[in-house]
mmCIF file of C-alpha atoms and ligand atoms in Angstrom:
data_model
loop_
_atom_site.group_PDB
_atom_site.id
_atom_site.type_symbol
_atom_site.label_atom_id
_atom_site.label_comp_id
_atom_site.label_asym_id
_atom_site.label_seq_id
_atom_site.Cartn_x
_atom_site.Cartn_y
_atom_site.Cartn_z
ATOM 1 C CA MET H 1 100.191 96.115 29.806
ATOM 2 C CA LEU H 2 98.324 96.454 27.130
ATOM 3 C CA SER H 3 94.984 96.108 26.823
ATOM 4 C CA ALA H 4 94.364 97.072 30.777
ATOM 5 C CA GLU H 5 95.053 100.684 30.351
ATOM 6 C CA ARG H 6 93.171 100.635 27.365
ATOM 7 C CA ALA H 7 90.056 98.833 28.128
ATOM 8 C CA GLY H 8 86.748 101.803 28.323
ATOM 9 C CA SER H 9 88.578 105.272 26.904
ATOM 10 C CA SER H 10 86.783 106.414 23.549
ATOM 11 C CA GLY H 11 89.554 106.389 21.018
ATOM 12 C CA THR H 12 90.518 102.395 21.596
ATOM 13 C CA ASP H 13 87.113 100.635 21.015
ATOM 14 C CA ARG H 14 88.869 99.171 17.398
ATOM 15 C CA ALA H 15 92.062 98.772 19.823
ATOM 16 C CA GLY H 16 89.975 96.561 21.626
ATOM 17 C CA GLN H 17 87.989 94.445 19.211
ATOM 18 C CA ARG H 18 91.460 93.628 18.025
ATOM 19 C CA GLN H 19 92.253 92.499 21.215
ATOM 20 C CA GLU H 20 89.882 91.093 22.025
ATOM 21 C CA ASN H 21 90.506 88.010 18.988
ATOM 22 C CA MET H 22 94.758 87.950 20.434
ATOM 23 C CA LYS H 23 95.385 86.187 22.896
ATOM 24 C CA LYS H 24 97.686 88.121 26.149
ATOM 25 C CA ILE H 25 99.900 86.754 29.210
ATOM 26 C CA HIS H 26 101.794 88.291 31.258
ATOM 27 C CA VAL H 27 104.702 87.682 32.378
ATOM 28 C CA ASN H 28 106.084 87.894 35.462
ATOM 29 C CA THR H 29 109.806 88.259 35.705
ATOM 30 C CA SER H 30 111.769 90.344 37.435
ATOM 31 C CA SER H 31 110.370 93.520 35.502
ATOM 32 C CA GLU H 32 106.707 92.487 34.007
ATOM 33 C CA TYR H 33 105.159 92.251 30.583
ATOM 34 C CA ASP H 34 102.284 91.029 28.352
ATOM 35 C CA ILE H 35 102.957 89.535 25.122
ATOM 36 C CA LEU H 36 99.712 89.308 23.268
ATOM 37 C CA ILE H 37 99.969 86.571 19.911
ATOM 38 C CA GLY H 38 96.972 87.110 17.224
ATOM 39 C CA SER H 39 96.908 88.399 13.761
ATOM 40 C CA GLY H 40 97.591 91.947 13.901
ATOM 41 C CA ALA H 41 99.740 92.323 17.402
ATOM 42 C CA MET H 42 102.433 93.936 15.609
ATOM 43 C CA ARG H 43 99.736 97.642 15.413
ATOM 44 C CA GLU H 44 99.525 97.013 19.058
ATOM 45 C CA LEU H 45 102.895 99.229 18.659
ATOM 46 C CA PRO H 46 101.892 102.501 19.221
ATOM 47 C CA ALA H 47 99.740 101.475 21.894
ATOM 48 C CA VAL H 48 102.723 99.867 23.624
ATOM 49 C CA LEU H 49 104.750 102.960 23.219
ATOM 50 C CA LYS H 50 103.148 105.678 24.385
ATOM 51 C CA ASN H 51 102.182 103.551 27.413
ATOM 52 C CA ALA H 52 106.347 103.839 27.859
ATOM 53 C CA VAL H 53 106.037 106.719 29.000
ATOM 54 C CA ASN H 54 109.420 109.417 28.639
ATOM 55 C CA ILE H 55 109.749 107.509 25.241
ATOM 56 C CA ARG H 56 111.535 109.861 21.871
ATOM 57 C CA THR H 57 113.019 107.515 19.465
ATOM 58 C CA VAL H 58 112.179 104.680 18.628
ATOM 59 C CA ALA H 59 115.389 102.362 16.525
ATOM 60 C CA VAL H 60 114.115 99.126 15.045
ATOM 61 C CA ILE H 61 116.026 96.461 14.973
ATOM 62 C CA SER H 62 115.941 94.467 12.398
ATOM 63 C CA ASP H 63 118.159 91.784 9.314
ATOM 64 C CA SER H 64 118.176 91.912 6.242
ATOM 65 C CA ASN H 65 114.939 89.723 4.952
ATOM 66 C CA VAL H 66 112.623 90.846 7.785
ATOM 67 C CA PHE H 67 112.378 94.290 6.919
ATOM 68 C CA PRO H 68 112.029 95.089 3.495
ATOM 69 C CA ILE H 69 108.793 92.526 4.503
ATOM 70 C CA TYR H 70 107.717 94.286 7.626
ATOM 71 C CA GLY H 71 109.867 96.799 8.692
ATOM 72 C CA GLU H 72 107.941 99.647 7.166
ATOM 73 C CA LYS H 73 104.657 99.219 8.881
ATOM 74 C CA CYS H 74 106.756 98.945 11.806
ATOM 75 C CA LEU H 75 108.141 102.589 11.550
ATOM 76 C CA LYS H 76 104.636 104.015 10.426
ATOM 77 C CA TYR H 77 103.708 102.353 13.612
ATOM 78 C CA ILE H 78 106.191 104.450 16.124
ATOM 79 C CA GLU H 79 105.420 107.625 13.809
ATOM 80 C CA GLU H 80 101.550 107.118 15.048
ATOM 81 C CA ALA H 81 103.135 106.877 18.303
ATOM 82 C CA GLY H 82 104.714 110.793 17.560
ATOM 83 C CA MET H 83 108.273 109.526 17.587
ATOM 84 C CA LYS H 84 111.044 109.974 16.347
ATOM 85 C CA ALA H 85 111.782 106.359 14.414
ATOM 86 C CA LEU H 86 114.963 105.249 12.895
ATOM 87 C CA SER H 87 116.337 101.220 11.632
ATOM 88 C CA PHE H 88 119.709 99.105 11.634
ATOM 89 C CA VAL H 89 119.388 96.833 9.576
ATOM 90 C CA PHE H 90 121.924 94.024 9.595
ATOM 91 C CA PRO H 91 123.050 91.073 6.796
ATOM 92 C CA ALA H 92 120.332 87.835 7.563
ATOM 93 C CA GLY H 93 121.696 84.579 9.431
ATOM 94 C CA GLU H 94 123.803 83.223 13.056
ATOM 95 C CA GLY H 95 126.200 84.972 11.642
ATOM 96 C CA SER H 96 124.966 88.279 12.104
ATOM 97 C CA LYS H 97 125.153 87.157 16.756
ATOM 98 C CA CYS H 98 128.038 88.501 16.658
ATOM 99 C CA MET H 99 130.733 90.992 18.318
ATOM 100 C CA LYS H 100 130.981 93.306 14.740
ATOM 101 C CA THR H 101 127.252 94.141 15.161
ATOM 102 C CA TYR H 102 126.364 94.255 18.343
ATOM 103 C CA GLU H 103 129.328 96.681 18.378
ATOM 104 C CA GLU H 104 127.918 98.878 15.276
ATOM 105 C CA ILE H 105 124.036 98.862 16.544
ATOM 106 C CA LEU H 106 125.738 101.044 19.307
ATOM 107 C CA GLU H 107 127.923 102.670 17.683
ATOM 108 C CA PHE H 108 124.754 103.506 15.489
ATOM 109 C CA LEU H 109 122.472 104.285 18.583
ATOM 110 C CA CYS H 110 125.537 106.442 19.875
ATOM 111 C CA GLU H 111 125.457 108.506 16.720
ATOM 112 C CA ASN H 112 121.831 109.279 16.934
ATOM 113 C CA ARG H 113 122.012 110.046 20.339
ATOM 114 C CA LEU H 114 119.574 108.255 21.614
ATOM 115 C CA THR H 115 118.648 108.029 25.199
ATOM 116 C CA ARG H 116 118.491 105.814 28.436
ATOM 117 C CA SER H 117 114.493 106.786 27.891
ATOM 118 C CA ASP H 118 114.645 105.548 24.559
ATOM 119 C CA ALA H 119 113.572 102.347 23.166
ATOM 120 C CA LEU H 120 114.558 99.720 20.195
ATOM 121 C CA VAL H 121 112.609 97.305 19.043
ATOM 122 C CA ALA H 122 114.010 93.805 17.641
ATOM 123 C CA LEU H 123 111.852 92.747 14.502
ATOM 124 C CA GLY H 124 112.477 89.638 13.638
ATOM 125 C CA GLY H 125 114.072 86.047 15.036
ATOM 126 C CA GLY H 126 116.087 84.897 17.539
ATOM 127 C CA VAL H 127 119.258 86.163 16.092
ATOM 128 C CA THR H 128 117.447 90.461 16.040
ATOM 129 C CA GLY H 129 115.643 89.203 19.549
ATOM 130 C CA ASP H 130 119.341 88.122 21.029
ATOM 131 C CA LEU H 131 121.142 90.353 18.772
ATOM 132 C CA THR H 132 118.427 93.199 20.288
ATOM 133 C CA GLY H 133 118.329 92.280 23.686
ATOM 134 C CA PHE H 134 121.872 92.493 24.425
ATOM 135 C CA VAL H 135 121.628 96.425 22.774
ATOM 136 C CA ALA H 136 119.213 97.416 24.616
ATOM 137 C CA ALA H 137 120.623 95.805 28.293
ATOM 138 C CA THR H 138 123.965 97.136 27.196
ATOM 139 C CA TYR H 139 123.318 100.149 26.047
ATOM 140 C CA LEU H 140 123.376 103.820 28.426
ATOM 141 C CA ARG H 141 122.968 100.490 31.496
ATOM 142 C CA GLY H 142 119.837 99.623 29.857
ATOM 143 C CA ILE H 143 117.538 101.103 27.287
ATOM 144 C CA ARG H 144 113.859 99.978 27.263
ATOM 145 C CA PHE H 145 113.133 97.352 24.138
ATOM 146 C CA ILE H 146 110.393 95.066 22.788
ATOM 147 C CA GLN H 147 110.240 91.950 20.833
ATOM 148 C CA ILE H 148 107.857 91.329 17.675
ATOM 149 C CA PRO H 149 109.133 88.087 16.878
ATOM 150 C CA THR H 150 109.172 86.904 12.445
ATOM 151 C CA THR H 151 109.761 83.380 12.853
ATOM 152 C CA LEU H 152 108.044 79.634 14.468
ATOM 153 C CA LEU H 153 111.671 80.079 16.868
ATOM 154 C CA ALA H 154 111.734 83.484 18.036
ATOM 155 C CA ALA H 155 107.903 82.925 18.353
ATOM 156 C CA VAL H 156 107.791 80.224 20.798
ATOM 157 C CA ASP H 157 110.638 80.644 22.205
ATOM 158 C CA SER H 158 113.183 83.189 21.971
ATOM 159 C CA SER H 159 111.415 86.221 22.291
ATOM 160 C CA VAL H 160 110.323 85.116 25.203
ATOM 161 C CA GLY H 161 112.175 84.901 28.671
ATOM 162 C CA GLY H 162 114.963 87.448 28.146
ATOM 163 C CA LYS H 163 118.083 85.656 27.777
ATOM 164 C CA THR H 164 119.952 88.085 25.450
ATOM 165 C CA ALA H 165 123.506 87.085 23.669
ATOM 166 C CA ILE H 166 125.351 87.089 20.908
ATOM 167 C CA ASP H 167 128.173 84.468 20.314
ATOM 168 C CA LEU H 168 131.953 84.236 20.749
ATOM 169 C CA LYS H 169 134.759 82.128 18.225
ATOM 170 C CA ALA H 170 133.917 79.962 21.106
ATOM 171 C CA GLY H 171 130.123 79.094 20.306
ATOM 172 C CA LYS H 172 126.980 80.153 20.904
ATOM 173 C CA ASN H 173 125.842 82.378 23.160
ATOM 174 C CA GLN H 174 128.719 83.088 25.239
ATOM 175 C CA VAL H 175 128.185 87.119 26.232
ATOM 176 C CA GLY H 176 125.346 87.201 27.476
ATOM 177 C CA CYS H 177 122.641 88.665 30.430
ATOM 178 C CA PHE H 178 119.269 88.221 31.863
ATOM 179 C CA TYR H 179 117.046 91.043 30.195
ATOM 180 C CA GLN H 180 113.107 91.454 29.739
ATOM 181 C CA PRO H 181 111.209 92.434 26.869
ATOM 182 C CA ILE H 182 108.613 95.565 27.997
ATOM 183 C CA ALA H 183 106.599 94.155 26.032
ATOM 184 C CA VAL H 184 106.097 91.224 22.797
ATOM 185 C CA LEU H 185 103.600 91.351 20.289
ATOM 186 C CA CYS H 186 103.434 88.595 18.532
ATOM 187 C CA ASP H 187 101.436 88.249 14.796
ATOM 188 C CA PRO H 188 101.564 84.482 13.239
ATOM 189 C CA ASP H 189 100.598 85.742 9.613
ATOM 190 C CA THR H 190 104.269 86.620 10.445
ATOM 191 C CA LEU H 191 105.421 82.774 9.265
ATOM 192 C CA LYS H 192 102.591 83.216 5.657
ATOM 193 C CA THR H 193 106.493 84.734 4.162
ATOM 194 C CA LEU H 194 108.766 82.284 6.515
ATOM 195 C CA PRO H 195 110.832 79.961 3.822
ATOM 196 C CA GLU H 196 109.283 76.152 5.195
ATOM 197 C CA SER H 197 113.357 75.496 6.303
ATOM 198 C CA GLU H 198 112.759 77.757 9.083
ATOM 199 C CA PHE H 199 108.824 77.094 10.282
ATOM 200 C CA LYS H 200 110.502 73.784 10.556
ATOM 201 C CA CYS H 201 113.711 74.949 12.583
ATOM 202 C CA GLY H 202 110.485 76.583 15.068
ATOM 203 C CA MET H 203 109.091 73.207 14.876
ATOM 204 C CA ALA H 204 112.189 71.203 16.655
ATOM 205 C CA GLU H 205 111.992 73.912 19.244
ATOM 206 C CA VAL H 206 107.178 73.820 19.830
ATOM 207 C CA ILE H 207 108.418 69.843 19.589
ATOM 208 C CA LYS H 208 110.406 69.869 23.051
ATOM 209 C CA TYR H 209 107.678 71.596 24.246
ATOM 210 C CA GLY H 210 105.624 68.375 24.926
ATOM 211 C CA MET H 211 108.771 66.404 25.132
ATOM 212 C CA TYR H 212 109.816 68.342 28.119
ATOM 213 C CA GLY H 213 106.601 68.814 30.049
ATOM 214 C CA ASN H 214 103.640 68.148 27.568
ATOM 215 C CA ALA H 215 102.385 64.953 26.746
ATOM 216 C CA PRO H 216 98.686 65.509 25.472
ATOM 217 C CA PHE H 217 100.613 69.041 23.295
ATOM 218 C CA PHE H 218 103.210 65.999 21.909
ATOM 219 C CA SER H 219 100.260 63.490 20.972
ATOM 220 C CA GLU H 220 98.751 66.380 19.254
ATOM 221 C CA LEU H 221 101.959 67.526 17.394
ATOM 222 C CA LEU H 222 101.809 64.219 16.187
ATOM 223 C CA ASP H 223 97.750 63.798 15.002
ATOM 224 C CA ARG H 224 97.236 67.214 13.712
ATOM 225 C CA ASP H 225 99.190 69.327 11.375
ATOM 226 C CA ALA H 226 100.579 71.892 13.719
ATOM 227 C CA LYS H 227 100.210 75.337 10.998
ATOM 228 C CA GLU H 228 95.887 74.447 11.616
ATOM 229 C CA PHE H 229 96.249 75.630 14.585
ATOM 230 C CA VAL H 230 99.543 77.380 14.715
ATOM 231 C CA ASP H 231 98.206 80.145 16.942
ATOM 232 C CA ASP H 232 97.209 77.923 20.006
ATOM 233 C CA VAL H 233 100.223 76.097 19.129
ATOM 234 C CA ILE H 234 102.288 79.321 20.130
ATOM 235 C CA GLY H 235 100.530 80.667 22.652
ATOM 236 C CA THR H 236 101.243 77.047 24.080
ATOM 237 C CA CYS H 237 104.789 76.972 24.239
ATOM 238 C CA VAL H 238 104.901 80.987 25.547
ATOM 239 C CA SER H 239 102.511 79.854 27.921
ATOM 240 C CA MET H 240 104.242 76.630 29.312
ATOM 241 C CA LYS H 241 107.701 78.721 28.930
ATOM 242 C CA ARG H 242 105.911 81.295 31.020
ATOM 243 C CA ASP H 243 105.776 79.561 34.231
ATOM 244 C CA ILE H 244 109.155 78.033 33.918
ATOM 245 C CA VAL H 245 110.316 81.699 33.891
ATOM 246 C CA THR H 246 108.741 83.136 36.281
ATOM 247 C CA ARG H 247 109.548 80.302 38.103
ATOM 248 C CA ASP H 248 112.922 80.548 37.546
ATOM 249 C CA GLU H 249 113.851 83.510 35.670
ATOM 250 C CA PHE H 250 117.846 83.452 35.648
ATOM 251 C CA ASP H 251 117.932 79.768 34.638
ATOM 252 C CA ARG H 252 119.672 77.964 38.272
ATOM 253 C CA GLY H 253 117.192 74.921 38.226
ATOM 254 C CA GLU H 254 114.311 73.999 36.387
ATOM 255 C CA ARG H 255 115.030 76.545 33.473
ATOM 256 C CA MET H 256 117.293 74.030 32.412
ATOM 257 C CA LEU H 257 114.583 71.767 31.001
ATOM 258 C CA LEU H 258 114.538 74.158 27.683
ATOM 259 C CA ASN H 259 117.955 73.526 26.942
ATOM 260 C CA PHE H 260 116.416 69.732 25.662
ATOM 261 C CA GLY H 261 117.959 68.772 22.754
ATOM 262 C CA HIS H 262 121.205 72.041 23.484
ATOM 263 C CA THR H 263 123.746 70.419 24.322
ATOM 264 C CA PHE H 264 124.326 68.625 21.579
ATOM 265 C CA GLY H 265 122.640 70.882 19.648
ATOM 266 C CA HIS H 266 124.679 73.565 19.931
ATOM 267 C CA ALA H 267 128.070 71.138 19.562
ATOM 268 C CA ALA H 268 126.168 70.271 15.619
ATOM 269 C CA GLU H 269 126.167 73.912 14.935
ATOM 270 C CA LYS H 270 129.480 74.722 16.219
ATOM 271 C CA CYS H 271 130.908 72.239 13.750
ATOM 272 C CA SER H 272 129.125 72.908 11.276
ATOM 273 C CA GLY H 273 130.733 76.778 11.263
ATOM 274 C CA PHE H 274 126.903 77.944 12.343
ATOM 275 C CA LYS H 275 125.651 76.837 9.522
ATOM 276 C CA LEU H 276 123.719 74.078 10.429
ATOM 277 C CA LEU H 277 120.337 76.287 11.181
ATOM 278 C CA HIS H 278 119.658 76.174 14.680
ATOM 279 C CA GLY H 279 116.307 74.304 15.186
ATOM 280 C CA GLU H 280 117.727 71.048 13.159
ATOM 281 C CA GLY H 281 121.512 71.486 15.737
ATOM 282 C CA VAL H 282 117.916 71.454 18.172
ATOM 283 C CA ALA H 283 116.703 68.324 16.401
ATOM 284 C CA MET H 284 119.376 65.891 15.641
ATOM 285 C CA GLY H 285 120.580 67.093 19.608
ATOM 286 C CA MET H 286 116.825 65.652 20.826
ATOM 287 C CA ALA H 287 117.339 62.809 18.444
ATOM 288 C CA VAL H 288 120.935 61.584 19.967
ATOM 289 C CA MET H 289 119.610 62.318 23.956
ATOM 290 C CA THR H 290 116.644 60.581 23.521
ATOM 291 C CA ARG H 291 118.671 57.340 22.169
ATOM 292 C CA ALA H 292 121.475 57.804 24.876
ATOM 293 C CA ALA H 293 118.449 57.176 27.330
ATOM 294 C CA ARG H 294 117.238 54.510 26.483
ATOM 295 C CA ARG H 295 120.637 52.860 26.118
ATOM 296 C CA PHE H 296 120.968 54.092 29.342
ATOM 297 C CA GLY H 297 117.110 52.900 30.825
ATOM 298 C CA TYR H 298 115.922 56.370 31.582
ATOM 299 C CA CYS H 299 113.660 56.071 29.141
ATOM 300 C CA ASP H 300 112.149 53.498 27.075
ATOM 301 C CA ASP H 301 111.906 52.059 22.979
ATOM 302 C CA MET H 302 108.196 54.125 22.760
ATOM 303 C CA THR H 303 109.788 57.555 23.469
ATOM 304 C CA VAL H 304 112.711 56.901 20.881
ATOM 305 C CA GLU H 305 109.992 55.936 18.288
ATOM 306 C CA LEU H 306 107.488 58.128 19.214
ATOM 307 C CA LEU H 307 110.524 61.100 18.643
ATOM 308 C CA GLU H 308 111.987 59.990 15.805
ATOM 309 C CA LYS H 309 107.977 59.791 14.295
ATOM 310 C CA ILE H 310 107.530 62.763 14.941
ATOM 311 C CA LEU H 311 111.125 64.876 14.047
ATOM 312 C CA ASP H 312 110.291 62.857 11.100
ATOM 313 C CA LYS H 313 106.681 63.868 10.379
ATOM 314 C CA TYR H 314 108.128 67.343 10.113
ATOM 315 C CA GLY H 315 111.256 66.661 8.265
ATOM 316 C CA LEU H 316 113.679 67.309 10.718
ATOM 317 C CA PRO H 317 116.726 65.115 10.877
ATOM 318 C CA LYS H 318 117.235 62.455 13.632
ATOM 319 C CA GLU H 319 121.628 61.806 12.740
ATOM 320 C CA MET H 320 124.271 63.706 13.495
ATOM 321 C CA PRO H 321 126.928 64.611 11.015
ATOM 322 C CA TYR H 322 129.649 64.656 12.916
ATOM 323 C CA THR H 323 132.050 62.583 15.237
ATOM 324 C CA VAL H 324 131.731 62.326 18.639
ATOM 325 C CA GLY H 325 135.196 63.897 19.396
ATOM 326 C CA GLU H 326 133.934 66.487 17.326
ATOM 327 C CA LEU H 327 131.303 66.454 19.054
ATOM 328 C CA THR H 328 132.312 66.566 22.252
ATOM 329 C CA GLU H 329 134.765 68.545 21.775
ATOM 330 C CA ALA H 330 132.456 71.547 21.404
ATOM 331 C CA ALA H 331 130.003 70.440 23.648
ATOM 332 C CA LEU H 332 133.110 70.919 26.588
ATOM 333 C CA SER H 333 133.488 74.968 25.735
ATOM 334 C CA ASP H 334 129.854 75.070 25.889
ATOM 335 C CA LYS H 335 128.804 77.851 29.107
ATOM 336 C CA LYS H 336 126.203 74.824 30.841
ATOM 337 C CA MET H 337 129.859 73.054 31.392
ATOM 338 C CA MET H 338 130.237 73.696 35.211
ATOM 339 C CA GLY H 339 133.388 73.101 36.248
ATOM 340 C CA SER H 340 134.284 69.477 35.518
ATOM 341 C CA GLU H 341 130.373 68.960 35.406
ATOM 342 C CA ILE H 342 127.877 69.180 32.144
ATOM 343 C CA ASN H 343 123.918 69.744 33.231
ATOM 344 C CA LEU H 344 122.244 66.958 30.891
ATOM 345 C CA VAL H 345 118.403 67.312 30.422
ATOM 346 C CA VAL H 346 117.429 63.455 29.610
ATOM 347 C CA PRO H 347 113.928 62.961 28.797
ATOM 348 C CA GLU H 348 111.881 60.278 30.707
ATOM 349 C CA LYS H 349 109.217 59.866 28.668
ATOM 350 C CA ILE H 350 106.984 61.579 26.921
ATOM 351 C CA GLY H 351 106.162 64.357 28.687
ATOM 352 C CA LYS H 352 108.699 64.293 30.888
ATOM 353 C CA CYS H 353 112.754 65.490 31.661
ATOM 354 C CA VAL H 354 114.677 66.168 34.078
ATOM 355 C CA ILE H 355 118.083 67.571 34.490
ATOM 356 C CA GLU H 356 121.561 65.057 35.392
ATOM 357 C CA LYS H 357 124.552 66.682 36.425
ATOM 358 C CA VAL H 358 127.162 64.604 34.783
ATOM 359 C CA PRO H 359 130.865 64.901 34.231
ATOM 360 C CA ALA H 360 132.438 66.180 31.363
ATOM 361 C CA SER H 361 134.465 62.997 30.669
ATOM 362 C CA VAL H 362 131.651 61.215 30.126
ATOM 363 C CA ILE H 363 130.104 63.136 27.202
ATOM 364 C CA SER H 364 131.880 61.188 24.899
ATOM 365 C CA ASP H 365 129.410 57.500 25.971
ATOM 366 C CA TRP H 366 126.856 59.663 25.845
ATOM 367 C CA LEU H 367 126.804 60.636 22.561
ATOM 368 C CA GLU H 368 128.154 56.926 21.677
ATOM 369 C CA ALA H 369 125.122 56.576 23.311
ATOM 370 C CA GLY H 370 122.910 57.695 21.013
ATOM 371 C CA GLY H 371 124.549 56.803 17.698
ATOM 372 C CA VAL H 372 126.912 59.148 17.108
ATOM 373 C CA LYS H 373 129.634 57.860 14.529
ATOM 374 C CA CYS H 374 132.699 57.715 16.742
HETATM 375 P P1 LIG W 1 116.856 84.153 12.521
HETATM 376 O O1 LIG W 1 116.659 84.844 13.624
HETATM 377 O O2 LIG W 1 118.393 83.881 11.815
HETATM 378 O O3 LIG W 1 116.207 84.496 11.708
HETATM 379 C C1 LIG W 1 116.069 82.611 10.706
HETATM 380 C C2 LIG W 1 115.611 83.313 9.844
HETATM 381 O O4 LIG W 1 114.382 83.246 8.771
HETATM 382 C C3 LIG W 1 116.580 84.647 8.899
HETATM 383 O O5 LIG W 1 117.138 84.381 7.618
HETATM 384 C C4 LIG W 1 115.412 85.722 8.544
HETATM 385 O O6 LIG W 1 116.070 86.662 8.101
HETATM 386 C C5 LIG W 1 114.097 84.893 7.724
HETATM 387 N N1 LIG W 1 113.184 85.455 8.504
HETATM 388 C C6 LIG W 1 112.406 86.020 9.579
HETATM 389 N N2 LIG W 1 111.455 86.195 9.547
HETATM 390 C C7 LIG W 1 110.877 85.877 8.924
HETATM 391 C C8 LIG W 1 110.305 86.122 7.885
HETATM 392 N N3 LIG W 1 108.217 86.658 8.744
HETATM 393 N N4 LIG W 1 109.981 85.865 6.887
HETATM 394 C C9 LIG W 1 111.061 86.082 6.129
HETATM 395 N N5 LIG W 1 111.961 85.308 6.520
HETATM 396 C C10 LIG W 1 111.692 85.508 7.532
HETATM 397 O O7 LIG W 1 116.422 82.405 13.612
HETATM 398 P P2 LIG W 1 115.806 81.756 14.593
HETATM 399 O O8 LIG W 1 116.033 79.848 13.961
HETATM 400 O O9 LIG W 1 114.525 82.749 14.392
HETATM 401 O O10 LIG W 1 116.478 82.235 16.103
HETATM 402 C C11 LIG W 1 117.966 81.244 16.002
HETATM 403 C C12 LIG W 1 118.650 82.037 17.107
HETATM 404 O O11 LIG W 1 117.849 82.295 18.075
HETATM 405 C C13 LIG W 1 119.875 81.304 17.268
HETATM 406 O O12 LIG W 1 120.595 82.197 17.462
HETATM 407 C C14 LIG W 1 119.286 80.462 18.982
HETATM 408 O O13 LIG W 1 120.559 80.595 19.075
HETATM 409 C C15 LIG W 1 118.377 81.991 19.471
HETATM 410 N N6 LIG W 1 117.330 81.177 19.902
HETATM 411 C C16 LIG W 1 117.204 82.195 21.607
HETATM 412 C C17 LIG W 1 116.899 81.850 22.176
HETATM 413 C C18 LIG W 1 116.546 82.565 23.223
HETATM 414 O O14 LIG W 1 115.938 82.126 25.162
HETATM 415 N N7 LIG W 1 116.732 84.006 23.831
HETATM 416 C C19 LIG W 1 115.931 80.066 22.365
HETATM 417 C C20 LIG W 1 116.272 80.024 21.453
HETATM 418 C C21 LIG W 1 116.676 80.086 20.320
HETATM 419 N N1 LIG W 2 115.428 78.463 25.259
HETATM 420 C C1 LIG W 2 115.916 78.503 26.558
HETATM 421 C C2 LIG W 2 115.610 79.361 27.523
HETATM 422 O O1 LIG W 2 114.856 80.144 27.647
HETATM 423 O O2 LIG W 2 116.461 79.641 28.697
#
């Protein structure tokens, strides 16, 4: 809990004022936590750490792009809480979301004798969050961690809901578990240093929220520039994600809607040797899936036109640079395949998708129907 315990105590007036300007979203999953969204959210780190009793050492896990910008500030806040601050920095990029980095971080934590009552901070994008979350879930059978997302994608999606993972050669996120953070501190000001290409990737996930469950939000994204109201964009997506993970924390039903565009997107990422950015894959995956949905009678021309229009507006790709054969092979190794069946998230209209369990043998038909070259 962030603010309830703090309100009214004499030394925390400024913190209280800061928090008044922020949006707080409470997540009520197997373990509960707050997400604080707003300028200066990282400044709440000392309070979060102090509230989480018994922490003596905090290790900040971050990548080689993010740590030089925000690392020192984060370490300073940990020290301000009276705790020992350590850092582990890995090379930026999806390639680091792997067994090797995972093992290196675990060894680092052992060498520095972090105990079960200590904590980690994931400072960065989805790669850092997924990797750190998996380390936190498994080191000494679980230590606490805090998410500080610094990409749009991490702010709207990966920092919330407790999916942690690393990749294998066989595919994305093949090893992982559900493990919730104790808090998420999301400061949209960090997006000012984010490269434009990465902002665009985050927009793919933002558009996904409009497509699967929020037509008015989709229209607003089409009519306005998301950058003009980015705090609200993050707040809307996080509220939607909170609602879905509260009802289906372990991804057995409704939560699969959040995978709209991801089955073919992950396949494209795999085909590219993970050179394609996650958001680019998701954008292509959404476009292919929506065109296929039209072909199979799930949605109309307008749905396809509007999706393609919004992808164009935010500079996202609509066409797959891989063949039906390549993508089919990659998609079938995806963990969403259940035996000989695969779950597809199919749009019926803007703001509504359904989950269809289909035989794996028809994947190539869907890709072809979505305009992928043979
Ligand atoms: P990322 O973490 O690699 O960050 C993208 C790039 O931006 C990196 O080069 C990073 O160093 C840089 N960067 C990050 N913040 C910055 C900042 N503020 N200023 C300057 N540079 C900055 O990638 P991502 O797009 O954030 O996340 C993609 C990952 O998230 C994928 O592995 C995907 O599978 C995962 N994901 C997980 C979930 C989930 O629910 N756990 C959901 C969606 C995506
Ligand atoms: N990003 C998909 C999920 O959290 O379920």
